[in-house]
Amino acid sequence: MTSTVLGLEAEPWLTVGDRSFTSRLIVGIEQYADPAIVGEVLSASGADVFITTYDLESEHRSLLLSDLDQQIDLSELLWIGTTSFARSAEAAMRTAEHLREAFGLDIIKLDVRGDDNAPDHAGTLLAAERLIADGFSVLPFVRPDPAVVNALQGLGCVAVRLMASPVASYRGVENPSAMRDCIESLRVPSIVEGGIGAVSHVCAAMEMGATAVLVNTMIARAAKPAMMASAVRRALDAAVLARSDHA
Amino acid sequence: MTSTVLGLEAEPWLTVGDRSFTSRLIVGIEQYADPAIVGEVLSASGADVFITTYDLESEHRSLLLSDLDQQIDLSELLWIGTTSFARSAEAAMRTAEHLREAFGLDIIKLDVRGDDNAPDHAGTLLAAERLIADGFSVLPFVRPDPAVVNALQGLGCVAVRLMASPVASYRGVENPSAMRDCIESLRVPSIVEGGIGAVSHVCAAMEMGATAVLVNTMIARAAKPAMMASAVRRALDAAVLARSDHA
């Protein structure tokens, strides 16, 4: 899928094997009950990544791929897996293995969160190391802590997802200087995620130097998710355009 | 000029006599040397207001209307005057009189600034009162000071322009709580202006409840002003769309 902003042909910002991430907006899709809305949100957002979940405990409602396939041209999207329900390194690793066995996915959006739903840094580092050793390409989620971020980069993560503020908090980037430092210290792409609750937060994250932004709850809980996805995409495009003036 | 955002037909946010302001982005155009660029910037911004200056002292370079008319369909735009070069209430009033005599303009973007280029509140209040008594519709520029803002509203100003941060400072809204308070206290439209230096600032101003945003230096000093105007417009559209979800 090719995307353009005002005639600027977008270049991939991350390539893993023969698969490329081009859209700088990624949307989470695990909170939806209606496959038609997932299709509308993906389309309005311009996202080119499709995030597939696997719930080891079957505690979370999730849409069936067979239903989604009616609404979305899944072949147009880059599939990645997520461990967002995992509460331990071990659960994350088992989830990743299931995703590889079931769907052939080997790019993993790695989440290991504690009971407070915040990233568990020790568990994330352990799971990242094991999954990379096991052949996965890993995109871990952590707070903007320079030591942790550098350790993940050293392990060979293909990108690092940096928490703006607690998931679903709508507070935006709470610590801009730590965020900027982490982004600057990374040689791999940085994805700002968590707590993005306003279009100004999307622009601000990009202005801090983020490579991409992942938005989930703000769109999923909107009265009109597709409209909100379109708003977020416009904000992101605005920031990309503005940034290209300084490039 | 009608504008739409994703199928939302934009309603005028301010009507003065038979003239309507619909675009929520206003761009200053007095810093340009090339009329072709003014045309490109106005087009890319979607602005529907054309701001005409008159320099009593002839100290400032300004483009000739005859040159601009080659580049822009001036009949499509709502013309207003500005006193942005005035350094006293008296100079502002004389400028407004000249603008009415020369161009028939009676909607005035009122600026009375001190030597520090910041709004002179006493001079602004005086000029606003006199100009309104003289039949002008006045849009004054002040800091977000509740007492001053309420006084201007009491005088009958059709809208109030609230300073985000010093002109050309690129610092965005420096005092969000004062800005929010002033916007909430106004029954007339609020325009956030001054110091807007990033697309995130445009979104943030709208998220604080602004009716419209005026951007000048950020676009005029960009390497590619029309591209930056397009970026700013996308950011504003993003905020309008997002806000409509909560409406």
Tab-separated table of C-alpha atoms in Angstrom:
chain	number	residue	atom	x	y	z
A	1	MET	CA	0.000	0.000	0.000
A	2	THR	CA	1.472	3.317	-1.042
A	3	SER	CA	0.616	6.503	0.765
A	4	THR	CA	1.283	10.077	-0.160
A	5	VAL	CA	0.978	13.395	1.604
A	6	LEU	CA	0.522	16.303	-0.757
A	7	GLY	CA	2.528	14.617	-3.463
A	8	LEU	CA	5.318	13.528	-1.143
A	9	GLU	CA	5.698	9.855	-1.893
A	10	ALA	CA	6.048	8.129	1.432
A	11	GLU	CA	9.122	5.956	1.843
A	12	PRO	CA	8.994	2.933	4.126
A	13	TRP	CA	10.265	3.809	7.579
A	14	LEU	CA	10.872	0.196	8.534
A	15	THR	CA	11.546	-2.847	6.415
A	16	VAL	CA	11.613	-6.351	7.874
A	17	GLY	CA	12.586	-8.943	5.292
A	18	ASP	CA	10.388	-8.194	2.314
A	19	ARG	CA	7.737	-6.357	4.319
A	20	SER	CA	7.618	-2.582	4.696
A	21	PHE	CA	5.929	-0.222	7.133
A	22	THR	CA	5.035	2.961	5.268
A	23	SER	CA	2.127	4.640	7.049
A	24	ARG	CA	3.351	6.508	10.110
A	25	LEU	CA	0.029	5.932	11.811
A	26	ILE	CA	-0.646	2.524	13.327
A	27	VAL	CA	-4.026	1.782	14.873
A	28	GLY	CA	-4.874	-0.841	17.432
A	29	ILE	CA	-7.915	-2.871	16.446
A	30	GLU	CA	-8.453	-5.250	19.343
A	31	GLN	CA	-11.156	-3.149	21.037
A	32	TYR	CA	-13.825	-3.435	18.339
A	33	ALA	CA	-16.906	-5.631	18.305
A	34	ASP	CA	-17.959	-4.864	14.730
A	35	PRO	CA	-15.745	-5.927	11.810
A	36	ALA	CA	-17.311	-3.285	9.556
A	37	ILE	CA	-16.032	-0.560	11.883
A	38	VAL	CA	-12.538	-2.090	11.883
A	39	GLY	CA	-12.585	-1.838	8.094
A	40	GLU	CA	-13.717	1.774	8.170
A	41	VAL	CA	-11.132	2.707	10.785
A	42	LEU	CA	-8.263	1.061	8.917
A	43	SER	CA	-9.321	2.755	5.701
A	44	ALA	CA	-9.796	6.205	7.244
A	45	SER	CA	-6.519	5.981	9.137
A	46	GLY	CA	-4.482	5.026	6.104
A	47	ALA	CA	-2.809	2.395	8.252
A	48	ASP	CA	-1.012	-0.382	6.428
A	49	VAL	CA	-0.449	-2.643	9.421
A	50	PHE	CA	-2.952	-5.197	10.649
A	51	ILE	CA	-2.391	-6.296	14.228
A	52	THR	CA	-3.537	-9.803	15.076
A	53	THR	CA	-4.060	-10.907	18.640
A	54	TYR	CA	-4.148	-14.298	20.256
A	55	ASP	CA	-5.682	-14.658	23.657
A	56	LEU	CA	-4.166	-17.600	25.522
A	57	GLU	CA	-6.789	-17.430	28.240
A	58	SER	CA	-9.731	-16.642	25.952
A	59	GLU	CA	-10.750	-13.950	28.412
A	60	HIS	CA	-11.000	-11.187	25.863
A	61	ARG	CA	-13.532	-10.812	23.150
A	62	SER	CA	-11.871	-10.736	19.771
A	63	LEU	CA	-13.115	-10.632	16.233
A	64	LEU	CA	-12.731	-13.635	14.011
A	65	LEU	CA	-10.453	-13.238	11.043
A	66	SER	CA	-13.136	-14.822	8.891
A	67	ASP	CA	-15.472	-11.948	9.773
A	68	LEU	CA	-12.804	-9.304	9.233
A	69	ASP	CA	-11.926	-10.792	5.880
A	70	GLN	CA	-15.413	-9.875	4.684
A	71	GLN	CA	-14.744	-6.193	5.416
A	72	ILE	CA	-11.067	-5.681	4.778
A	73	ASP	CA	-8.715	-6.641	1.994
A	74	LEU	CA	-6.334	-8.339	4.389
A	75	SER	CA	-3.877	-9.086	1.583
A	76	GLU	CA	-3.234	-5.326	1.293
A	77	LEU	CA	-2.052	-5.109	4.884
A	78	LEU	CA	1.164	-5.982	6.655
A	79	TRP	CA	0.249	-8.459	9.387
A	80	ILE	CA	1.961	-8.369	12.709
A	81	GLY	CA	1.155	-10.095	15.975
A	82	THR	CA	0.726	-8.603	19.405
A	83	THR	CA	1.076	-9.960	22.909
A	84	SER	CA	-0.953	-7.176	24.428
A	85	PHE	CA	-2.860	-9.514	26.740
A	86	ALA	CA	0.305	-11.038	28.201
A	87	ARG	CA	1.019	-10.473	31.882
A	88	SER	CA	4.403	-12.217	31.964
A	89	ALA	CA	7.419	-12.792	29.724
A	90	GLU	CA	6.454	-16.444	29.553
A	91	ALA	CA	2.884	-15.634	28.430
A	92	ALA	CA	4.226	-13.233	25.804
A	93	MET	CA	6.575	-15.883	24.437
A	94	ARG	CA	3.826	-18.482	24.302
A	95	THR	CA	1.522	-15.997	22.558
A	96	ALA	CA	4.184	-15.236	19.966
A	97	GLU	CA	4.704	-18.940	19.312
A	98	HIS	CA	0.958	-19.417	18.828
A	99	LEU	CA	0.834	-16.486	16.418
A	100	ARG	CA	3.677	-17.972	14.384
A	101	GLU	CA	2.122	-21.421	14.325
A	102	ALA	CA	-1.414	-20.231	13.577
A	103	PHE	CA	-0.737	-17.389	11.142
A	104	GLY	CA	2.926	-17.564	10.232
A	105	LEU	CA	3.536	-14.218	11.935
A	106	ASP	CA	7.094	-13.464	12.940
A	107	ILE	CA	6.874	-9.712	13.518
A	108	ILE	CA	5.733	-9.184	17.087
A	109	LYS	CA	4.440	-6.089	18.810
A	110	LEU	CA	5.739	-7.178	22.193
A	111	ASP	CA	3.818	-6.149	25.284
A	112	VAL	CA	4.556	-7.508	28.714
A	113	ARG	CA	2.552	-5.527	31.201
A	114	GLY	CA	2.113	-5.740	34.926
A	115	ASP	CA	-1.157	-5.825	36.795
A	116	ASP	CA	-1.204	-2.023	36.562
A	117	ASN	CA	-1.232	-2.363	32.738
A	118	ALA	CA	2.123	-0.536	32.595
A	119	PRO	CA	5.128	-2.050	30.819
A	120	ASP	CA	7.059	-4.605	32.851
A	121	HIS	CA	10.593	-3.698	31.835
A	122	ALA	CA	12.323	-6.792	33.190
A	123	GLY	CA	9.767	-9.093	31.583
A	124	THR	CA	9.930	-7.161	28.319
A	125	LEU	CA	13.739	-7.389	28.165
A	126	LEU	CA	13.648	-11.117	28.881
A	127	ALA	CA	10.941	-11.833	26.309
A	128	ALA	CA	12.608	-9.631	23.686
A	129	GLU	CA	15.904	-11.454	24.065
A	130	ARG	CA	14.301	-14.911	23.839
A	131	LEU	CA	12.015	-14.023	20.921
A	132	ILE	CA	14.848	-12.474	18.921
A	133	ALA	CA	16.962	-15.576	19.577
A	134	ASP	CA	13.999	-17.582	18.325
A	135	GLY	CA	13.906	-15.681	15.016
A	136	PHE	CA	11.205	-13.086	15.676
A	137	SER	CA	11.397	-9.411	14.743
A	138	VAL	CA	10.362	-7.577	17.884
A	139	LEU	CA	8.783	-4.168	18.570
A	140	PRO	CA	8.688	-3.836	22.370
A	141	PHE	CA	6.660	-1.347	24.447
A	142	VAL	CA	8.381	0.470	27.310
A	143	ARG	CA	8.423	3.755	29.160
A	144	PRO	CA	10.906	6.324	27.796
A	145	ASP	CA	13.692	5.118	30.074
A	146	PRO	CA	17.058	5.582	28.298
A	147	ALA	CA	18.726	2.543	29.892
A	148	VAL	CA	15.894	0.183	28.961
A	149	VAL	CA	15.575	1.656	25.488
A	150	ASN	CA	19.276	1.263	24.818
A	151	ALA	CA	19.237	-2.302	26.135
A	152	LEU	CA	16.375	-3.199	23.772
A	153	GLN	CA	18.208	-1.630	20.877
A	154	GLY	CA	21.312	-3.609	21.840
A	155	LEU	CA	19.289	-6.831	21.766
A	156	GLY	CA	18.374	-6.129	18.149
A	157	CYS	CA	14.772	-4.951	18.358
A	158	VAL	CA	13.704	-3.632	14.957
A	159	ALA	CA	11.881	-0.652	16.521
A	160	VAL	CA	11.001	0.530	20.018
A	161	ARG	CA	7.543	1.648	21.128
A	162	LEU	CA	7.761	4.407	23.720
A	163	MET	CA	4.934	5.024	26.170
A	164	ALA	CA	3.647	8.616	26.101
A	165	SER	CA	1.499	8.190	29.217
A	166	PRO	CA	-0.517	5.308	30.712
A	167	VAL	CA	-2.623	3.439	28.194
A	168	ALA	CA	-6.069	5.028	27.767
A	169	SER	CA	-5.141	7.982	30.010
A	170	TYR	CA	-5.524	10.584	27.201
A	171	ARG	CA	-2.672	12.573	28.736
A	172	GLY	CA	-0.337	12.703	25.726
A	173	VAL	CA	3.450	12.776	26.134
A	174	GLU	CA	3.904	13.356	29.853
A	175	ASN	CA	7.665	13.700	29.846
A	176	PRO	CA	8.733	15.408	26.622
A	177	SER	CA	12.408	15.673	27.535
A	178	ALA	CA	12.728	11.960	28.358
A	179	MET	CA	10.804	11.163	25.177
A	180	ARG	CA	13.087	13.348	23.064
A	181	ASP	CA	16.202	11.843	24.640
A	182	CYS	CA	15.043	8.293	23.967
A	183	ILE	CA	14.035	9.057	20.390
A	184	GLU	CA	17.377	10.730	19.732
A	185	SER	CA	19.322	7.859	21.246
A	186	LEU	CA	17.629	5.264	19.021
A	187	ARG	CA	19.142	4.257	15.706
A	188	VAL	CA	16.021	2.170	15.002
A	189	PRO	CA	12.552	3.680	14.492
A	190	SER	CA	10.635	4.979	17.504
A	191	ILE	CA	6.880	4.582	17.811
A	192	VAL	CA	5.091	6.765	20.357
A	193	GLU	CA	2.129	4.983	21.884
A	194	GLY	CA	-0.082	4.984	24.955
A	195	GLY	CA	-2.180	7.817	26.300
A	196	ILE	CA	-2.529	9.600	22.962
A	197	GLY	CA	-5.862	11.326	23.546
A	198	ALA	CA	-5.954	14.367	21.271
A	199	VAL	CA	-4.820	15.302	17.790
A	200	SER	CA	-2.389	17.791	19.352
A	201	HIS	CA	-0.701	14.822	21.068
A	202	VAL	CA	-0.201	13.140	17.692
A	203	CYS	CA	1.429	16.259	16.257
A	204	ALA	CA	3.527	16.805	19.384
A	205	ALA	CA	4.879	13.240	19.298
A	206	MET	CA	5.961	13.681	15.698
A	207	GLU	CA	7.488	17.079	16.533
A	208	MET	CA	9.570	15.325	19.218
A	209	GLY	CA	11.036	13.234	16.441
A	210	ALA	CA	8.939	10.076	16.585
A	211	THR	CA	9.077	7.917	13.489
A	212	ALA	CA	5.458	6.832	13.876
A	213	VAL	CA	2.539	6.992	16.299
A	214	LEU	CA	0.251	4.190	17.454
A	215	VAL	CA	-3.273	5.227	18.461
A	216	ASN	CA	-5.850	2.903	19.898
A	217	THR	CA	-8.382	3.896	22.588
A	218	MET	CA	-8.876	7.475	21.354
A	219	ILE	CA	-10.229	6.094	18.089
A	220	ALA	CA	-11.925	2.968	19.442
A	221	ARG	CA	-13.918	4.879	22.065
A	222	ALA	CA	-14.895	7.790	19.802
A	223	ALA	CA	-18.560	8.205	18.970
A	224	LYS	CA	-17.535	7.912	15.314
A	225	PRO	CA	-14.320	5.876	15.180
A	226	ALA	CA	-13.760	6.261	11.437
A	227	MET	CA	-14.120	10.031	11.673
A	228	MET	CA	-11.686	10.127	14.566
A	229	ALA	CA	-9.272	7.937	12.593
A	230	SER	CA	-9.479	10.453	9.774
A	231	ALA	CA	-8.813	13.303	12.214
A	232	VAL	CA	-5.765	11.513	13.622
A	233	ARG	CA	-4.461	10.823	10.154
A	234	ARG	CA	-4.800	14.493	9.196
A	235	ALA	CA	-2.899	15.505	12.311
A	236	LEU	CA	-0.145	13.053	11.538
A	237	ASP	CA	0.040	14.172	7.906
A	238	ALA	CA	0.192	17.793	9.096
A	239	ALA	CA	3.181	17.002	11.281
A	240	VAL	CA	4.929	15.025	8.527
A	241	LEU	CA	4.441	17.882	6.084
A	242	ALA	CA	5.593	20.503	8.567
A	243	ARG	CA	8.646	18.434	9.459
A	244	SER	CA	9.591	18.043	5.824
A	245	ASP	CA	10.039	21.829	5.646
A	246	HIS	CA	12.909	21.632	8.126
A	247	ALA	CA	14.459	18.511	6.653
B	1	MET	CA	-16.317	30.351	-0.379
B	2	THR	CA	-17.605	27.098	1.068
B	3	SER	CA	-15.308	24.723	2.841
B	4	THR	CA	-15.829	21.179	3.967
B	5	VAL	CA	-13.965	18.766	6.167
B	6	LEU	CA	-14.712	15.146	5.362
B	7	GLY	CA	-18.204	15.968	4.237
B	8	LEU	CA	-18.991	18.223	7.192
B	9	GLU	CA	-20.312	21.363	5.571
B	10	ALA	CA	-18.683	24.233	7.384
B	11	GLU	CA	-21.034	26.789	8.851
B	12	PRO	CA	-19.902	30.406	9.174
B	13	TRP	CA	-18.501	31.064	12.632
B	14	LEU	CA	-18.875	34.817	12.318
B	15	THR	CA	-21.210	36.918	10.207
B	16	VAL	CA	-20.842	40.687	9.951
B	17	GLY	CA	-23.611	42.222	7.903
B	18	ASP	CA	-23.772	40.110	4.762
B	19	ARG	CA	-20.227	38.829	5.070
B	20	SER	CA	-19.311	35.485	6.628
B	21	PHE	CA	-16.135	33.988	8.029
B	22	THR	CA	-16.199	30.243	7.394
B	23	SER	CA	-12.600	28.975	7.322
B	24	ARG	CA	-11.287	28.577	10.856
B	25	LEU	CA	-7.776	29.272	9.638
B	26	ILE	CA	-6.794	32.871	8.954
B	27	VAL	CA	-3.366	33.639	7.535
B	28	GLY	CA	-1.456	36.886	7.725
B	29	ILE	CA	-0.113	37.955	4.353
B	30	GLU	CA	1.812	41.128	5.058
B	31	GLN	CA	5.245	39.466	5.232
B	32	TYR	CA	5.473	38.350	1.612
B	33	ALA	CA	7.436	39.944	-1.206
B	34	ASP	CA	6.038	37.767	-3.998
B	35	PRO	CA	2.329	37.952	-4.913
B	36	ALA	CA	2.448	34.472	-6.454
B	37	ILE	CA	3.382	33.008	-3.072
B	38	VAL	CA	0.546	34.901	-1.381
B	39	GLY	CA	-1.837	33.267	-3.849
B	40	GLU	CA	-0.387	29.816	-3.207
B	41	VAL	CA	-0.517	30.287	0.558
B	42	LEU	CA	-4.116	31.492	0.554
B	43	SER	CA	-5.148	28.600	-1.665
B	44	ALA	CA	-3.289	25.944	0.345
B	45	SER	CA	-4.573	27.311	3.642
B	46	GLY	CA	-8.197	27.346	2.565
B	47	ALA	CA	-8.455	30.810	4.120
B	48	ASP	CA	-11.396	32.914	3.035
B	49	VAL	CA	-10.222	36.184	4.564
B	50	PHE	CA	-7.945	38.651	2.804
B	51	ILE	CA	-6.204	41.066	5.162
B	52	THR	CA	-5.328	44.441	3.705
B	53	THR	CA	-2.796	46.710	5.332
B	54	TYR	CA	-2.207	50.418	5.103
B	55	ASP	CA	1.090	51.801	6.270
B	56	LEU	CA	0.710	55.402	7.397
B	57	GLU	CA	4.454	55.888	7.577
B	58	SER	CA	5.296	53.917	4.434
B	59	GLU	CA	8.040	52.221	6.416
B	60	HIS	CA	6.989	48.702	5.578
B	61	ARG	CA	7.211	46.983	2.283
B	62	SER	CA	3.812	45.906	1.132
B	63	LEU	CA	2.504	44.300	-1.999
B	64	LEU	CA	0.354	46.296	-4.354
B	65	LEU	CA	-3.209	45.130	-4.734
B	66	SER	CA	-2.815	45.405	-8.483
B	67	ASP	CA	-0.054	42.772	-8.329
B	68	LEU	CA	-2.029	40.518	-6.006
B	69	ASP	CA	-5.066	40.763	-8.243
B	70	GLN	CA	-3.074	38.974	-10.946
B	71	GLN	CA	-2.564	35.976	-8.658
B	72	ILE	CA	-5.671	35.776	-6.524
B	73	ASP	CA	-9.364	35.942	-7.231
B	74	LEU	CA	-9.882	38.718	-4.715
B	75	SER	CA	-13.638	38.692	-5.302
B	76	GLU	CA	-13.770	35.241	-3.690
B	77	LEU	CA	-12.310	36.540	-0.438
B	78	LEU	CA	-13.711	38.454	2.521
B	79	TRP	CA	-11.638	41.607	2.833
B	80	ILE	CA	-10.770	42.995	6.214
B	81	GLY	CA	-8.315	45.701	7.220
B	82	THR	CA	-5.560	45.548	9.784
B	83	THR	CA	-3.775	48.149	11.839
B	84	SER	CA	-0.844	45.871	12.573
B	85	PHE	CA	1.720	48.615	12.026
B	86	ALA	CA	0.053	51.008	14.485
B	87	ARG	CA	1.961	51.950	17.620
B	88	SER	CA	-0.785	54.050	19.209
B	89	ALA	CA	-4.572	54.165	19.442
B	90	GLU	CA	-4.515	57.312	17.346
B	91	ALA	CA	-2.419	55.684	14.599
B	92	ALA	CA	-4.764	52.682	14.598
B	93	MET	CA	-7.805	54.920	14.220
B	94	ARG	CA	-6.225	56.892	11.379
B	95	THR	CA	-5.242	53.629	9.658
B	96	ALA	CA	-8.804	52.326	9.924
B	97	GLU	CA	-10.148	55.563	8.460
B	98	HIS	CA	-7.718	55.303	5.541
B	99	LEU	CA	-8.740	51.684	4.943
B	100	ARG	CA	-12.402	52.667	4.866
B	101	GLU	CA	-11.797	55.611	2.548
B	102	ALA	CA	-9.457	53.761	0.211
B	103	PHE	CA	-11.089	50.331	0.076
B	104	GLY	CA	-14.459	50.646	1.775
B	105	LEU	CA	-13.325	48.299	4.540
B	106	ASP	CA	-15.226	48.463	7.787
B	107	ILE	CA	-14.141	45.209	9.422
B	108	ILE	CA	-10.904	45.907	11.246
B	109	LYS	CA	-8.368	43.524	12.710
B	110	LEU	CA	-7.320	45.971	15.411
B	111	ASP	CA	-3.734	45.909	16.603
B	112	VAL	CA	-2.290	48.541	18.869
B	113	ARG	CA	1.114	47.372	19.979
B	114	GLY	CA	3.811	48.918	22.088
B	115	ASP	CA	7.465	49.226	21.166
B	116	ASP	CA	7.905	45.645	22.401
B	117	ASN	CA	5.413	44.518	19.703
B	118	ALA	CA	3.068	43.265	22.464
B	119	PRO	CA	-0.563	44.397	22.664
B	120	ASP	CA	-1.080	47.786	24.314
B	121	HIS	CA	-4.255	47.049	26.251
B	122	ALA	CA	-5.141	50.638	27.141
B	123	GLY	CA	-4.594	51.801	23.568
B	124	THR	CA	-6.527	48.842	22.210
B	125	LEU	CA	-9.525	49.504	24.475
B	126	LEU	CA	-9.545	53.176	23.516
B	127	ALA	CA	-9.280	52.516	19.793
B	128	ALA	CA	-11.892	49.744	19.926
B	129	GLU	CA	-14.403	52.016	21.639
B	130	ARG	CA	-13.866	54.856	19.174
B	131	LEU	CA	-13.893	52.668	16.072
B	132	ILE	CA	-17.074	50.866	17.139
B	133	ALA	CA	-18.712	54.256	17.789
B	134	ASP	CA	-17.583	55.204	14.304
B	135	GLY	CA	-19.348	52.215	12.745
B	136	PHE	CA	-16.518	49.724	12.398
B	137	SER	CA	-16.703	46.025	13.267
B	138	VAL	CA	-13.630	45.376	15.360
B	139	LEU	CA	-11.492	42.274	16.061
B	140	PRO	CA	-8.927	43.380	18.662
B	141	PHE	CA	-5.694	41.598	19.656
B	142	VAL	CA	-4.876	41.247	23.358
B	143	ARG	CA	-3.240	38.917	25.833
B	144	PRO	CA	-5.602	36.400	27.467
B	145	ASP	CA	-6.420	38.751	30.355
B	146	PRO	CA	-10.009	38.128	31.498
B	147	ALA	CA	-10.682	41.737	32.524
B	148	VAL	CA	-9.502	43.163	29.211
B	149	VAL	CA	-11.279	40.470	27.218
B	150	ASN	CA	-14.556	41.095	29.019
B	151	ALA	CA	-14.205	44.846	28.555
B	152	LEU	CA	-13.706	44.394	24.803
B	153	GLN	CA	-16.722	42.122	24.622
B	154	GLY	CA	-18.708	44.732	26.533
B	155	LEU	CA	-17.733	47.381	23.995
B	156	GLY	CA	-19.261	45.268	21.242
B	157	CYS	CA	-16.246	43.763	19.509
B	158	VAL	CA	-17.436	41.112	17.007
B	159	ALA	CA	-14.620	38.726	17.992
B	160	VAL	CA	-11.533	38.826	20.206
B	161	ARG	CA	-8.055	37.743	19.116
B	162	LEU	CA	-6.147	36.198	22.014
B	163	MET	CA	-2.351	36.152	22.064
B	164	ALA	CA	-0.903	32.651	22.512
B	165	SER	CA	2.647	33.893	23.047
B	166	PRO	CA	4.696	36.799	21.680
B	167	VAL	CA	4.388	37.298	17.943
B	168	ALA	CA	6.943	35.192	16.018
B	169	SER	CA	8.112	33.441	19.217
B	170	TYR	CA	6.988	29.963	18.073
B	171	ARG	CA	6.118	29.106	21.675
B	172	GLY	CA	2.436	28.209	21.207
B	173	VAL	CA	-0.126	28.814	23.954
B	174	GLU	CA	2.019	29.736	26.944
B	175	ASN	CA	-0.779	29.941	29.489
B	176	PRO	CA	-3.396	27.314	28.665
B	177	SER	CA	-5.516	27.939	31.741
B	178	ALA	CA	-5.786	31.701	31.122
B	179	MET	CA	-6.497	30.974	27.470
B	180	ARG	CA	-9.248	28.498	28.322
B	181	ASP	CA	-10.797	30.898	30.839
B	182	CYS	CA	-10.883	33.746	28.317
B	183	ILE	CA	-12.325	31.570	25.569
B	184	GLU	CA	-15.014	30.253	27.899
B	185	SER	CA	-15.936	33.730	29.101
B	186	LEU	CA	-16.463	35.032	25.560
B	187	ARG	CA	-19.890	34.911	23.946
B	188	VAL	CA	-18.294	36.147	20.695
B	189	PRO	CA	-15.783	34.091	18.688
B	190	SER	CA	-12.226	33.763	19.935
B	191	ILE	CA	-9.267	33.707	17.571
B	192	VAL	CA	-5.966	32.395	18.926
B	193	GLU	CA	-3.008	34.191	17.374
B	194	GLY	CA	0.628	35.032	18.005
B	195	GLY	CA	3.479	32.641	18.598
B	196	ILE	CA	1.865	29.711	16.807
B	197	GLY	CA	4.980	27.856	15.690
B	198	ALA	CA	4.040	24.203	15.220
B	199	VAL	CA	1.091	22.208	13.961
B	200	SER	CA	0.630	20.847	17.497
B	201	HIS	CA	0.028	24.442	18.651
B	202	VAL	CA	-2.758	24.818	16.083
B	203	CYS	CA	-4.463	21.655	17.331
B	204	ALA	CA	-3.949	22.615	20.976
B	205	ALA	CA	-5.530	26.043	20.479
B	206	MET	CA	-8.595	24.459	18.926
B	207	GLU	CA	-8.705	21.867	21.724
B	208	MET	CA	-8.798	24.751	24.222
B	209	GLY	CA	-12.013	25.850	22.549
B	210	ALA	CA	-10.793	28.515	20.120
B	211	THR	CA	-13.207	29.353	17.331
B	212	ALA	CA	-10.388	29.984	14.852
B	213	VAL	CA	-6.617	30.327	14.651
B	214	LEU	CA	-4.557	32.996	12.904
B	215	VAL	CA	-1.119	31.930	11.688
B	216	ASN	CA	1.403	34.226	10.131
B	217	THR	CA	5.175	33.954	10.661
B	218	MET	CA	5.286	30.143	10.856
B	219	ILE	CA	4.007	30.006	7.280
B	220	ALA	CA	5.682	33.137	5.943
B	221	ARG	CA	9.150	32.071	7.109
B	222	ALA	CA	8.850	28.427	6.050
B	223	ALA	CA	11.131	27.206	3.304
B	224	LYS	CA	7.971	26.258	1.391
B	225	PRO	CA	5.177	28.536	2.614
B	226	ALA	CA	2.390	26.882	0.612
B	227	MET	CA	3.358	23.451	1.916
B	228	MET	CA	3.410	24.781	5.476
B	229	ALA	CA	0.024	26.406	4.907
B	230	SER	CA	-1.292	23.028	3.812
B	231	ALA	CA	0.185	21.406	6.923
B	232	VAL	CA	-1.446	23.995	9.180
B	233	ARG	CA	-4.762	23.534	7.439
B	234	ARG	CA	-4.597	19.756	7.942
B	235	ALA	CA	-3.859	20.256	11.625
B	236	LEU	CA	-6.796	22.621	11.985
B	237	ASP	CA	-9.099	20.272	10.084
B	238	ALA	CA	-7.932	17.421	12.311
B	239	ALA	CA	-8.884	19.379	15.421
B	240	VAL	CA	-12.252	20.422	13.971
B	241	LEU	CA	-13.049	16.823	13.072
B	242	ALA	CA	-11.948	15.492	16.457
B	243	ARG	CA	-13.952	18.166	18.253
B	244	SER	CA	-17.065	17.301	16.272
B	245	ASP	CA	-16.965	13.842	17.836
B	246	HIS	CA	-17.564	15.331	21.265
B	247	ALA	CA	-20.137	17.887	20.129
